[in-house]
CSV table of C-alpha atoms in Angstrom, one decimal:
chain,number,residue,atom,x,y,z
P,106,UNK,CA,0.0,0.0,0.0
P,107,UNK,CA,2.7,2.7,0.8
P,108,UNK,CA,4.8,1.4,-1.8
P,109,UNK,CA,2.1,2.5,-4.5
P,110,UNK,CA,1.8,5.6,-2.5
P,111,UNK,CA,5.1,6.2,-2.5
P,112,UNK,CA,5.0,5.7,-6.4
P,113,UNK,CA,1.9,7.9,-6.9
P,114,UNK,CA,4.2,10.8,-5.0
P,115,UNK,CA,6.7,10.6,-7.3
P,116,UNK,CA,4.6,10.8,-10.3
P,117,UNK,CA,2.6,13.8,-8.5
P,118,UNK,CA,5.5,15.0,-8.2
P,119,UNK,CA,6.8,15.0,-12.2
P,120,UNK,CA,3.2,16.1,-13.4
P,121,UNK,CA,4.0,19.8,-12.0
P,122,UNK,CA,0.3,20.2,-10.6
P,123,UNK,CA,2.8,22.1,-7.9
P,124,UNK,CA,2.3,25.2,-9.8
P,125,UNK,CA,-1.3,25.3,-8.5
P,126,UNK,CA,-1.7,26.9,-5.1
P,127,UNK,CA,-4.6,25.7,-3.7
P,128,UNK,CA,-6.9,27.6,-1.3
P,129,UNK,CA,-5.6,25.6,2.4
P,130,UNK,CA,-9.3,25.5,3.7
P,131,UNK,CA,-11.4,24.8,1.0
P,132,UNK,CA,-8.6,21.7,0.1
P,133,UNK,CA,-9.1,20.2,3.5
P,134,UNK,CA,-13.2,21.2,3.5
P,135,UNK,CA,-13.3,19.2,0.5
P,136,UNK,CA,-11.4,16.1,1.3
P,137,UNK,CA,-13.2,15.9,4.3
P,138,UNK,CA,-16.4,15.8,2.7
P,139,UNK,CA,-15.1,13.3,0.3
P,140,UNK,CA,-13.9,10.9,2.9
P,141,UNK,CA,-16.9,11.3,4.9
P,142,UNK,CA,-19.1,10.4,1.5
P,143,UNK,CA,-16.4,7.1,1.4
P,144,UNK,CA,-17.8,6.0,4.5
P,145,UNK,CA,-21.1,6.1,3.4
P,146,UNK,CA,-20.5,4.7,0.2
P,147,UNK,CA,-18.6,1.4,1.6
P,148,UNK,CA,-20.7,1.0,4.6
P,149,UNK,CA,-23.7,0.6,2.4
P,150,UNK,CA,-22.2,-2.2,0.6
P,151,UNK,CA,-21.4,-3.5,4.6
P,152,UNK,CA,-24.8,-3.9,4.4
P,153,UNK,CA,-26.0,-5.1,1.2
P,154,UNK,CA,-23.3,-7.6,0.9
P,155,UNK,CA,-24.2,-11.2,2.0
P,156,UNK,CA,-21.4,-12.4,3.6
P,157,UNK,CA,-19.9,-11.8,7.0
P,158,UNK,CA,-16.0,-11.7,4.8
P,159,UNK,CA,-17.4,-9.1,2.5
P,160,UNK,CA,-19.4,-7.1,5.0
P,161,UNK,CA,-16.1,-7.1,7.1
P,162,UNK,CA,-13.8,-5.5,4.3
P,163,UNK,CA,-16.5,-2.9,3.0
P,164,UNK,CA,-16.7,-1.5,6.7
P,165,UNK,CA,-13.1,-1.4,7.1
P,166,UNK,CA,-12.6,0.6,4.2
P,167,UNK,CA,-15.6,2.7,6.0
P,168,UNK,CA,-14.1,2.5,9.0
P,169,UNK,CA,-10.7,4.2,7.4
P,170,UNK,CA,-12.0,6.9,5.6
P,171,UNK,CA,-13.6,8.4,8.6
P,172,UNK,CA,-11.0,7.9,10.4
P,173,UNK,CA,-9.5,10.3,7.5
P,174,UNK,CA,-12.4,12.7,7.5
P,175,UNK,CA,-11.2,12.7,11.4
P,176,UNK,CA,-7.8,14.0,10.9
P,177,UNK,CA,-9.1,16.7,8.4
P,178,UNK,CA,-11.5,18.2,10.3
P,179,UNK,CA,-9.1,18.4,13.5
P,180,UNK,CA,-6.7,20.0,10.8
P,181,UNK,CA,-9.5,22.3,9.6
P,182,UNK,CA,-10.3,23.3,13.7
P,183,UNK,CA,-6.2,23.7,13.6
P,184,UNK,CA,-6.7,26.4,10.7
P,185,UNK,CA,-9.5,28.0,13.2
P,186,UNK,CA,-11.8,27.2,10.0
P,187,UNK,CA,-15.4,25.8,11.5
P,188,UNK,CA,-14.9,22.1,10.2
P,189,UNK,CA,-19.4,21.7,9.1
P,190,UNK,CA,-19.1,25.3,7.2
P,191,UNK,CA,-15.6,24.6,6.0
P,192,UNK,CA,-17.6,20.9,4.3
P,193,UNK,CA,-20.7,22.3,4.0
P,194,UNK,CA,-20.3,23.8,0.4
P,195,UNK,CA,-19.2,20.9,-1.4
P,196,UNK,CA,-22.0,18.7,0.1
P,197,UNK,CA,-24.3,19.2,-2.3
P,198,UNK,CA,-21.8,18.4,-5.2
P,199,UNK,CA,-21.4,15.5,-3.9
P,200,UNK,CA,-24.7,14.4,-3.4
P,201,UNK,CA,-25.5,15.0,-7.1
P,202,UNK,CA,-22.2,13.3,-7.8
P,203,UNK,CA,-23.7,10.0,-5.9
P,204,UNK,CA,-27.1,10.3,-7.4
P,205,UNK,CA,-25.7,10.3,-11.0
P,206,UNK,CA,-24.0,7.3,-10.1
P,207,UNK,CA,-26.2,5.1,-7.9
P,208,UNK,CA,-25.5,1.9,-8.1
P,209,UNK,CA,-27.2,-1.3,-9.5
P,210,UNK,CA,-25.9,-3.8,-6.6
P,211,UNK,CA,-23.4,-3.9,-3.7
P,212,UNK,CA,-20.6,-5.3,-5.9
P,213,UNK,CA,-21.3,-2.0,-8.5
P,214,UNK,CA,-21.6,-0.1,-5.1
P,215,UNK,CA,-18.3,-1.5,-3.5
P,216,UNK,CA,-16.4,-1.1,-7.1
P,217,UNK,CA,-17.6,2.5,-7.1
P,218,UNK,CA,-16.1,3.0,-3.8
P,219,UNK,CA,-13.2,1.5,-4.6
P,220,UNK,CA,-12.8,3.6,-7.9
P,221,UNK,CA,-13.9,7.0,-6.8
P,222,UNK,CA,-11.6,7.4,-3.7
P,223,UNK,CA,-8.6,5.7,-5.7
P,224,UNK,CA,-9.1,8.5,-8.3
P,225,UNK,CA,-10.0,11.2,-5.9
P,226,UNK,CA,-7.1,10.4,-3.2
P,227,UNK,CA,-4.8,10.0,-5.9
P,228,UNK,CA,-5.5,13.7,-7.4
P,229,UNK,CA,-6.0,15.2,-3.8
P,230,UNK,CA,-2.0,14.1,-3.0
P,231,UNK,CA,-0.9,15.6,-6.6
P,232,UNK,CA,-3.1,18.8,-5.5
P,233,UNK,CA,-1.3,18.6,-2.2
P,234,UNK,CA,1.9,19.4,-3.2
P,235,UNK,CA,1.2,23.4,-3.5
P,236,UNK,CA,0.3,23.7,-0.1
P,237,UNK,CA,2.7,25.0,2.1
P,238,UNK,CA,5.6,22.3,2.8
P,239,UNK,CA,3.7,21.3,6.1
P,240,UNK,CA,0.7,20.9,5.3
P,241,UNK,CA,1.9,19.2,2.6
P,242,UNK,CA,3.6,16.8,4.7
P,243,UNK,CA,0.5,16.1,6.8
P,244,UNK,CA,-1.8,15.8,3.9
P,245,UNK,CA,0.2,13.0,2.7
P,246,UNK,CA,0.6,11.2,6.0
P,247,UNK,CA,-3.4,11.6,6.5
P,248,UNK,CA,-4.0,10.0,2.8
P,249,UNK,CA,-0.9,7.4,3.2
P,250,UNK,CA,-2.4,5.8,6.1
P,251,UNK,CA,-4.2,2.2,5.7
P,252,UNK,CA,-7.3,2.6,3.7
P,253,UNK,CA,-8.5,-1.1,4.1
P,254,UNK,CA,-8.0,-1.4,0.0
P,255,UNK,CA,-6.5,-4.9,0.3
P,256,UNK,CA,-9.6,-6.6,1.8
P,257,UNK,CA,-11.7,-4.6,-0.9
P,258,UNK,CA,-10.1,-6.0,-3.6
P,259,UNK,CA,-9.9,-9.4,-2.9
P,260,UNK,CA,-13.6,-9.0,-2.2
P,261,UNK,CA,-14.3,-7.9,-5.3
P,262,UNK,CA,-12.3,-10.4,-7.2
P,263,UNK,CA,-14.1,-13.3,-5.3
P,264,UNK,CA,-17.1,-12.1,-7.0
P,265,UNK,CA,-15.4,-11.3,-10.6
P,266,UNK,CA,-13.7,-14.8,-10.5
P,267,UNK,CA,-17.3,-16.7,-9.8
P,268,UNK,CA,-19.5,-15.1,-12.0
P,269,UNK,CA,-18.7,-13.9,-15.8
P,270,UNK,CA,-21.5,-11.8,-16.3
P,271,UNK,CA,-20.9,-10.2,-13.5
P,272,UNK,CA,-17.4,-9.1,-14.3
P,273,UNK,CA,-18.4,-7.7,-17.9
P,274,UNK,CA,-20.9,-5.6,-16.1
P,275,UNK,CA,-18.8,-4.6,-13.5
P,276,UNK,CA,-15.9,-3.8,-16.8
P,277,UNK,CA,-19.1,-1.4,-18.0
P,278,UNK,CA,-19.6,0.4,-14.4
P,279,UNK,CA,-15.9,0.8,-13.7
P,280,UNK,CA,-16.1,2.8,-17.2
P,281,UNK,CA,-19.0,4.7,-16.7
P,282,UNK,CA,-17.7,5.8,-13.0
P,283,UNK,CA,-14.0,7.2,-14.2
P,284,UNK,CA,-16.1,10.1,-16.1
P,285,UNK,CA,-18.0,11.3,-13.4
P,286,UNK,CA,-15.6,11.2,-10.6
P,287,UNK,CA,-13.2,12.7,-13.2
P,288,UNK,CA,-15.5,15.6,-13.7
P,289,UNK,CA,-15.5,15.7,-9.6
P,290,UNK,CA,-11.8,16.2,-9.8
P,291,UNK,CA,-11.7,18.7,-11.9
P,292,UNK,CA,-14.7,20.8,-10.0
P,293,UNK,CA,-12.3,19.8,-7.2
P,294,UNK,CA,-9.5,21.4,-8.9
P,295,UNK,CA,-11.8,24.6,-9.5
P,296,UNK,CA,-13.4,25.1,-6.3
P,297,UNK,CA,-10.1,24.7,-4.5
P,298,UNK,CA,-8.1,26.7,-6.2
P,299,UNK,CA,-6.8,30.2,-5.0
P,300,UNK,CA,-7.9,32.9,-7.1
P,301,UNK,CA,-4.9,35.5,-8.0
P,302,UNK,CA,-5.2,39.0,-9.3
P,303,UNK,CA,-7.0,38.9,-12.7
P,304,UNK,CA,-9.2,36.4,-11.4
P,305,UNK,CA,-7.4,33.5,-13.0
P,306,UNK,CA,-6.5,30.1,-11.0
P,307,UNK,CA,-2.7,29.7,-10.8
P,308,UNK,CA,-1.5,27.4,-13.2
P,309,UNK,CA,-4.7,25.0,-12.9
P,310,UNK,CA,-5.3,25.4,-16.6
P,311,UNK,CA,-1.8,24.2,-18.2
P,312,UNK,CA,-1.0,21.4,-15.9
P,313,UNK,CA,-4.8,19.4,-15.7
P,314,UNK,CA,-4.4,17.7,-18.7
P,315,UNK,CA,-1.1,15.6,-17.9
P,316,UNK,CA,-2.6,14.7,-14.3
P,317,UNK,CA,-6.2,13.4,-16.0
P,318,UNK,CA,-4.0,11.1,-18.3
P,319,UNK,CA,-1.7,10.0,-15.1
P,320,UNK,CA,-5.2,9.4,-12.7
P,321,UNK,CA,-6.7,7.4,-16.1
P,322,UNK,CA,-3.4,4.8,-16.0
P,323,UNK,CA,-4.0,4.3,-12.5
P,324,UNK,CA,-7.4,3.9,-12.6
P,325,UNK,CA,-6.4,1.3,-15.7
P,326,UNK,CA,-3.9,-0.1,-12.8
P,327,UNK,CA,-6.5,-1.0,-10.6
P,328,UNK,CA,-9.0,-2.3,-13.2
P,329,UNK,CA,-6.4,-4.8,-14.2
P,330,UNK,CA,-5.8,-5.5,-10.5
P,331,UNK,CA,-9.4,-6.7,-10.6
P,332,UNK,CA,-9.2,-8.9,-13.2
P,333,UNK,CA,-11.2,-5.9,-15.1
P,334,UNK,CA,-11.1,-4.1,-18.9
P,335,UNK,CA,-10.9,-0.2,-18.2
U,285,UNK,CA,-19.8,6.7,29.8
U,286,UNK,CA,-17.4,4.8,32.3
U,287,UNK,CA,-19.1,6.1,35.0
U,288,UNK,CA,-22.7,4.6,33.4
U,289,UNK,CA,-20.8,1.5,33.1
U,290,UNK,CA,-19.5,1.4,36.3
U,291,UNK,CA,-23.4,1.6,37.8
U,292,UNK,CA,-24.5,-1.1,35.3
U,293,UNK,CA,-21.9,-3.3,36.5
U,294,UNK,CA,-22.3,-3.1,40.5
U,295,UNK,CA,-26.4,-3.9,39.5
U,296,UNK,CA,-25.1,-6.7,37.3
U,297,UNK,CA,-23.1,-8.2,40.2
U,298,UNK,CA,-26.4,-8.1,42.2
U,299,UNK,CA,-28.5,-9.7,40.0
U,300,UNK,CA,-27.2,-13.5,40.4
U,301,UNK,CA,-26.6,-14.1,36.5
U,302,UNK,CA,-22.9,-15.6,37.4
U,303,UNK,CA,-24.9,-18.5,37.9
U,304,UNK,CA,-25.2,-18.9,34.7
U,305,UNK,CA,-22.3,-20.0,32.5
U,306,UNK,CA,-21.9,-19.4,29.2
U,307,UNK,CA,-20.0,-20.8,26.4
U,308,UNK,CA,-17.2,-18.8,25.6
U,309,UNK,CA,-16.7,-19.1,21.8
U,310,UNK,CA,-20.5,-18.6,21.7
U,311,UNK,CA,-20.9,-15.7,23.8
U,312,UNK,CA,-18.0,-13.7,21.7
U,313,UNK,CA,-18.9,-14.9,18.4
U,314,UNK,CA,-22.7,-13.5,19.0
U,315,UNK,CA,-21.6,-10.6,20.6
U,316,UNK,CA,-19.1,-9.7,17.6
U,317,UNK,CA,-22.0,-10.2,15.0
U,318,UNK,CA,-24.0,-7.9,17.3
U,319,UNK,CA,-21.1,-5.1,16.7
U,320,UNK,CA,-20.8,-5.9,13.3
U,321,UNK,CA,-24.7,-5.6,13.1
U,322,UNK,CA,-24.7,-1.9,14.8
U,323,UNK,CA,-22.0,-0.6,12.5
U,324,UNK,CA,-24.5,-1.7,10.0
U,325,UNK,CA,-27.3,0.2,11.7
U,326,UNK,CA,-25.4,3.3,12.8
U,327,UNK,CA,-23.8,3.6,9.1
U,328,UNK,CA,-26.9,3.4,7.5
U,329,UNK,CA,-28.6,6.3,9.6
U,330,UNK,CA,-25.3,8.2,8.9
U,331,UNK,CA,-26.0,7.8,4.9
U,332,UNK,CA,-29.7,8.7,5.7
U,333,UNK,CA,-29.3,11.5,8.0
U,334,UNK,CA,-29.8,15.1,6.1
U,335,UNK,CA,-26.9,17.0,8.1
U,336,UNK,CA,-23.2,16.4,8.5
U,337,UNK,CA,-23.1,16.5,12.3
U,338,UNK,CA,-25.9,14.0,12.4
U,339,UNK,CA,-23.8,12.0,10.0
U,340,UNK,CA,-21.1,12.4,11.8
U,341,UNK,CA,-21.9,11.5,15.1
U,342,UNK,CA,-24.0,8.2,13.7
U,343,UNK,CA,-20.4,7.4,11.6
U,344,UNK,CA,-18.9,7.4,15.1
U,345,UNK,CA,-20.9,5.5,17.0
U,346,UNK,CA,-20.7,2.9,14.0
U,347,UNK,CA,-17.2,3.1,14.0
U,348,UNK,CA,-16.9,2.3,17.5
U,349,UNK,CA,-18.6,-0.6,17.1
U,350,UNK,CA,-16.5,-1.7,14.5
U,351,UNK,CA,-13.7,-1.5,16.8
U,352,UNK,CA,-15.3,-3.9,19.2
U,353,UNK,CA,-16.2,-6.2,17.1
U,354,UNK,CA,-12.4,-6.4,15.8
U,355,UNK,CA,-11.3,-6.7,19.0
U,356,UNK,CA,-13.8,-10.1,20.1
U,357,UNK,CA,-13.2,-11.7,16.7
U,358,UNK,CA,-9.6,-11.2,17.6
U,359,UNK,CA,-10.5,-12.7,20.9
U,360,UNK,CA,-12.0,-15.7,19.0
U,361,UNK,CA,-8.7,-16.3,16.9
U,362,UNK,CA,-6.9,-16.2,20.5
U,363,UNK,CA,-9.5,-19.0,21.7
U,364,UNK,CA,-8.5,-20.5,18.2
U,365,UNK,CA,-12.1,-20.4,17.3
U,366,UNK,CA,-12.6,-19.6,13.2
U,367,UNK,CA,-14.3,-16.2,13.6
U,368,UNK,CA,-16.4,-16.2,10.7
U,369,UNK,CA,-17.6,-19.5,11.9
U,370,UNK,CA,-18.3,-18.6,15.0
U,371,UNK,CA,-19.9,-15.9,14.1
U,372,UNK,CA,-21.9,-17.2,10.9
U,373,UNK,CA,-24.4,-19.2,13.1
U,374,UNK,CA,-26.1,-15.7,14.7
U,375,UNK,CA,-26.1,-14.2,11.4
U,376,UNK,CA,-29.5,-15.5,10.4
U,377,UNK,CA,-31.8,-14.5,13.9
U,378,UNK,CA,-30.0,-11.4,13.3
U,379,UNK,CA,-30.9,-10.6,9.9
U,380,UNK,CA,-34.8,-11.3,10.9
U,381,UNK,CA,-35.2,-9.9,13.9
U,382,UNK,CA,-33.7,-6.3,11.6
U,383,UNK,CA,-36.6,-7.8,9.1
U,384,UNK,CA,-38.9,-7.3,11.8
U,385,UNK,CA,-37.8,-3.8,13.1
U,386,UNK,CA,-36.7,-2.1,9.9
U,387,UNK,CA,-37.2,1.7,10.5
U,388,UNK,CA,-39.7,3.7,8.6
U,389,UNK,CA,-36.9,6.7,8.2
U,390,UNK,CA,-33.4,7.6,9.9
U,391,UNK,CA,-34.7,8.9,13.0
U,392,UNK,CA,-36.4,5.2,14.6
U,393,UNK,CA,-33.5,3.9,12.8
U,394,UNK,CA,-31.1,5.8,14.8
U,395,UNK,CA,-33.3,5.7,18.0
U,396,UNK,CA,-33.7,1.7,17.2
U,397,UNK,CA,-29.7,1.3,16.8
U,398,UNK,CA,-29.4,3.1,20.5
U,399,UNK,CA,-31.7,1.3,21.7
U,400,UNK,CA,-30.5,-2.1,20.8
U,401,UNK,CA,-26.9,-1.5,21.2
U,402,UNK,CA,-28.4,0.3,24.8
U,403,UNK,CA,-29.8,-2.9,26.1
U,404,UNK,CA,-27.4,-5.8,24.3
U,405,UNK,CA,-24.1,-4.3,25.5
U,406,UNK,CA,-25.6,-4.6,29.4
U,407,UNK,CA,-26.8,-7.6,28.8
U,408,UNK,CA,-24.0,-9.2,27.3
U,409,UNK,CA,-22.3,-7.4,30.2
U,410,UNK,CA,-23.8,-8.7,33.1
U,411,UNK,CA,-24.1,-12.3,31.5
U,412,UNK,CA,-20.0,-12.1,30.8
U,413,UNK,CA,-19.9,-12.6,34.6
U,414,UNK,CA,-20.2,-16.0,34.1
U,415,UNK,CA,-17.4,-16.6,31.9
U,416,UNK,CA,-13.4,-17.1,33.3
U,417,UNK,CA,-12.2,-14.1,35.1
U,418,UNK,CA,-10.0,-13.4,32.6
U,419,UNK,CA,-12.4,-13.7,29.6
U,420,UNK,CA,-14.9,-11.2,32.0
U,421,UNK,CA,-12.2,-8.8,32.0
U,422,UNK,CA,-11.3,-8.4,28.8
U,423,UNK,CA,-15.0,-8.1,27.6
U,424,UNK,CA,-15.8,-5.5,30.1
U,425,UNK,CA,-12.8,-4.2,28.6
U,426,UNK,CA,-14.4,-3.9,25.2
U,427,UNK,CA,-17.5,-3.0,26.0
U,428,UNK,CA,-16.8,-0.3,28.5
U,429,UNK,CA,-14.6,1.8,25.5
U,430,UNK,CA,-16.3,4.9,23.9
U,431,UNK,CA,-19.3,3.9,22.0
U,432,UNK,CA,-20.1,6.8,20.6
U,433,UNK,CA,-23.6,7.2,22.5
U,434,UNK,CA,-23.3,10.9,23.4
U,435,UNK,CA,-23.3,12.3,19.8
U,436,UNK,CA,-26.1,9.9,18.9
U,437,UNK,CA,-28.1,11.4,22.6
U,438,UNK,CA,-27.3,15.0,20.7
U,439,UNK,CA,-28.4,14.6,17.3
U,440,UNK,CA,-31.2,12.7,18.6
U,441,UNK,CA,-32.6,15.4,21.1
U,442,UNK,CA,-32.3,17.7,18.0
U,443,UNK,CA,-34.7,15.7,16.0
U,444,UNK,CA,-37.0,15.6,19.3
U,445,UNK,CA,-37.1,19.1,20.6
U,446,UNK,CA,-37.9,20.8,17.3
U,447,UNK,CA,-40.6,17.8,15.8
U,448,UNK,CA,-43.1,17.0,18.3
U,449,UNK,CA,-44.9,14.7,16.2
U,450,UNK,CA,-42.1,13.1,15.7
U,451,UNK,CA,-41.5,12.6,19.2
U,452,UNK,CA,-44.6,10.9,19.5
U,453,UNK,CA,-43.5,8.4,17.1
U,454,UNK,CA,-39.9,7.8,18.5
U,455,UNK,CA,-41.9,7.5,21.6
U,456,UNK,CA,-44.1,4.4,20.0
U,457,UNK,CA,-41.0,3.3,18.4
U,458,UNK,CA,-38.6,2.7,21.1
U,459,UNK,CA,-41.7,1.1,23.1
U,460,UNK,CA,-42.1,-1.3,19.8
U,461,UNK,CA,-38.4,-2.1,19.6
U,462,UNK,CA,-37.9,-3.0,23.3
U,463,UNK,CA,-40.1,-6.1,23.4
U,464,UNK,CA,-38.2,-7.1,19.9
U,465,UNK,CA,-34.5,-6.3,21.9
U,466,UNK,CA,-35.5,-8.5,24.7
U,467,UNK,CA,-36.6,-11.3,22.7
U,468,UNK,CA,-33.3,-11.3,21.4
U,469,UNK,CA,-31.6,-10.9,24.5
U,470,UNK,CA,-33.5,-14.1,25.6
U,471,UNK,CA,-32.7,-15.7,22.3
U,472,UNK,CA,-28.7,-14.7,23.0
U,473,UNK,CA,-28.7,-16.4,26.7
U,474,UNK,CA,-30.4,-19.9,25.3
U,475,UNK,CA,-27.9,-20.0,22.4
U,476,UNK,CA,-24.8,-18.9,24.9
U,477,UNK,CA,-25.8,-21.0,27.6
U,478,UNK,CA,-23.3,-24.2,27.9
U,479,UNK,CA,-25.6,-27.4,28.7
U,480,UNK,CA,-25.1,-30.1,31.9
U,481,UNK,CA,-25.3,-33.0,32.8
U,482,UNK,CA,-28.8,-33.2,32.5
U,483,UNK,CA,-29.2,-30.9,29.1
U,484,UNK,CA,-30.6,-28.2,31.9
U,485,UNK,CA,-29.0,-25.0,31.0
U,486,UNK,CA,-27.0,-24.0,34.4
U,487,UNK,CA,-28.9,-21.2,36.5
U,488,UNK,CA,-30.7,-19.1,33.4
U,489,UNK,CA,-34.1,-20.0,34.2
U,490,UNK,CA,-34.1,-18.7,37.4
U,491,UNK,CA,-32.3,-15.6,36.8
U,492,UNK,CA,-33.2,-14.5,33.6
U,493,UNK,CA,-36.4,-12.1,35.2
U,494,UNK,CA,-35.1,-10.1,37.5
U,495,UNK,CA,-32.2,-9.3,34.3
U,496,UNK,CA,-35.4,-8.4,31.9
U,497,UNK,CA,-36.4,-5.8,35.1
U,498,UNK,CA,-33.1,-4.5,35.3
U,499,UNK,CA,-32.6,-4.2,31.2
U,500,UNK,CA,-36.3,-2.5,30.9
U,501,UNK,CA,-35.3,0.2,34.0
U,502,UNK,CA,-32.0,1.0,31.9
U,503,UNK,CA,-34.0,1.2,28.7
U,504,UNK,CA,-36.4,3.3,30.5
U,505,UNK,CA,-33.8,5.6,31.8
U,506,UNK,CA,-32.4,6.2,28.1
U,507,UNK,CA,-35.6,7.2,26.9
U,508,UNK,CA,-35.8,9.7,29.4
U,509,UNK,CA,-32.8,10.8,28.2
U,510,UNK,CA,-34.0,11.8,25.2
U,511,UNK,CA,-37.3,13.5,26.7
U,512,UNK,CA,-39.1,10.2,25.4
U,513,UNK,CA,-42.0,8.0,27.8
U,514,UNK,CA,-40.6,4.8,27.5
């Protein structure tokens, strides 16, 4: 897990998304909200999932992205931002994000999960990097931490590997999810970015295109992790 | 919390259920599909609930039950019980006695969670008196930690002080749920119970009332709590 971390930092770190200085409280109001929307989203499948192995995985994964949303809204109380106003405007994003992409079943529900906050943490830790160096530093340590992905994906491939047509339409969900969680990054990217002077964000417009391509191949990385055509 | 705790446990040393001695492997396994079932509960009032301190505080209180019911199937691997196993057997009662009580919206299901978690954790407390010192230690251990309860009291006495209809309905709610809780209470110490000689499970019969007295005052006293007539 760190190793791929450690991977995705150095590639964050080529793609010179660095340029972009992002506004401190509205980065950490977002990712809050985003990991606070990952509970959600894999504690549903906790539910809807039959089995006790399956149930157990999905509410770990819960289980670490609020521990997640956590640390950012101490961080946020740190910035003597209020940490519910500071997540409050990009609620309703997010719930328009979730009901374009409601799921047909737990195992569309649990891929989704698995998808969005592998795209979203990805491109919040390449966003990272024009924060100050320190909150920088703890940005990173908050999004390196264990986020139960291991048990997520062998869950998921128990149910790719037993049932075909499952897998093809799973292939088709994981394809229709990158879009719209790619269009979340990039409202991200908007909403979070400092305005300067002229009214222009900093560098946001030059250096998206490289990191889209870079967050696709990962997202292609852990499609093929799954046994699954991006 | 502790200090609530502390009460419960004096009355549960008064009420004569050491008697009663349970089977180890099956009093943890139940109890760790019990935590399991209220992260399930909790999460899905936190995905339900319209505010983000209300989804907060219900994503806490499901998290800490998480963590306890890590820590008891971790207990079952140390009794080198299979955990799943051990567990798998309570899965079914528990999925029809939530059949019989599913909520109507997030509020009786966040009131229902309370309440369940409210009078299963004493229960399972004052039965755990029966077990091996040790093994009564460490499950007091468990279920004394934070469980989140305060933040569920708050968001709860919210909903309550500014819908009075609602209130009426929580009231009728928790009322409906209690009868269902006990059952499964009752249910919990025939399937714990370890059998003598004589198939005659050790002491429960005679002890089991004056436990359903105690567990309905406790109940009562939490509905109270929340401004509700039990």
């Amino acid at each position: 897990m760190r190793t791929r971390l450690e991977r995705e930092r150095v590639r964050a770190e080529r793609v010179e998304l660095a340029d972009v200085v992002p506004d401190t409280v509205s980065f950490v109001g977002q990712l809050a909200i985003l990991q606070l929307d990952a509970f959600m989203e894999y504690s549903q499948c906790a539910r809807q999932a039959p089995r006790i192995t399956t149930r157990r995985a999905a509410a770990h994964a819960a289980s670490h992205a609020l521990k997640k949303h956590d640390q950012l809204t101490e961080l946020l109380s740190s910035l003597e931002a209020d940490p519910i106003e500071s997540m409050q405007r990009f609620a309703e994003p997010m719930a328009r994000f979730r009901a374009l992409t409601e799921p047909g079943n737990w195992q569309e529900g649990l891929l989704g999960a698995h998808v969005t906050t592998g795209i979203l943490d990805e491109f919040f830790l390449r966003l990272a990097v024009g924060l100050d160096d320190e909150m920088t530093s703890k940005i990173r340590t908050i999004l390196s931490a264990d986020d139960g992905r291991d048990g997520v994906v062998l869950a998921l491939r128990d149910e790719i590997e037993a049932d075909d047509d499952l897998s093809s339409r799973l292939a088709l969900w994981g394809r229709r999810m990158v879009g719209d969680v790619l269009l979340v990054a990039r409202s991200a990217l908007a909403q979070s970015v400092r305005q300067v002077g002229d009214g222009r964000a900093v560098g946001a417009k030059d250096n998206i295109e490289p990191v889209m391509t870079e967050l696709i191949a990962s997202h292609t990385r852990r499609m093929d992790e799954l046994g699954l055509t991006a």
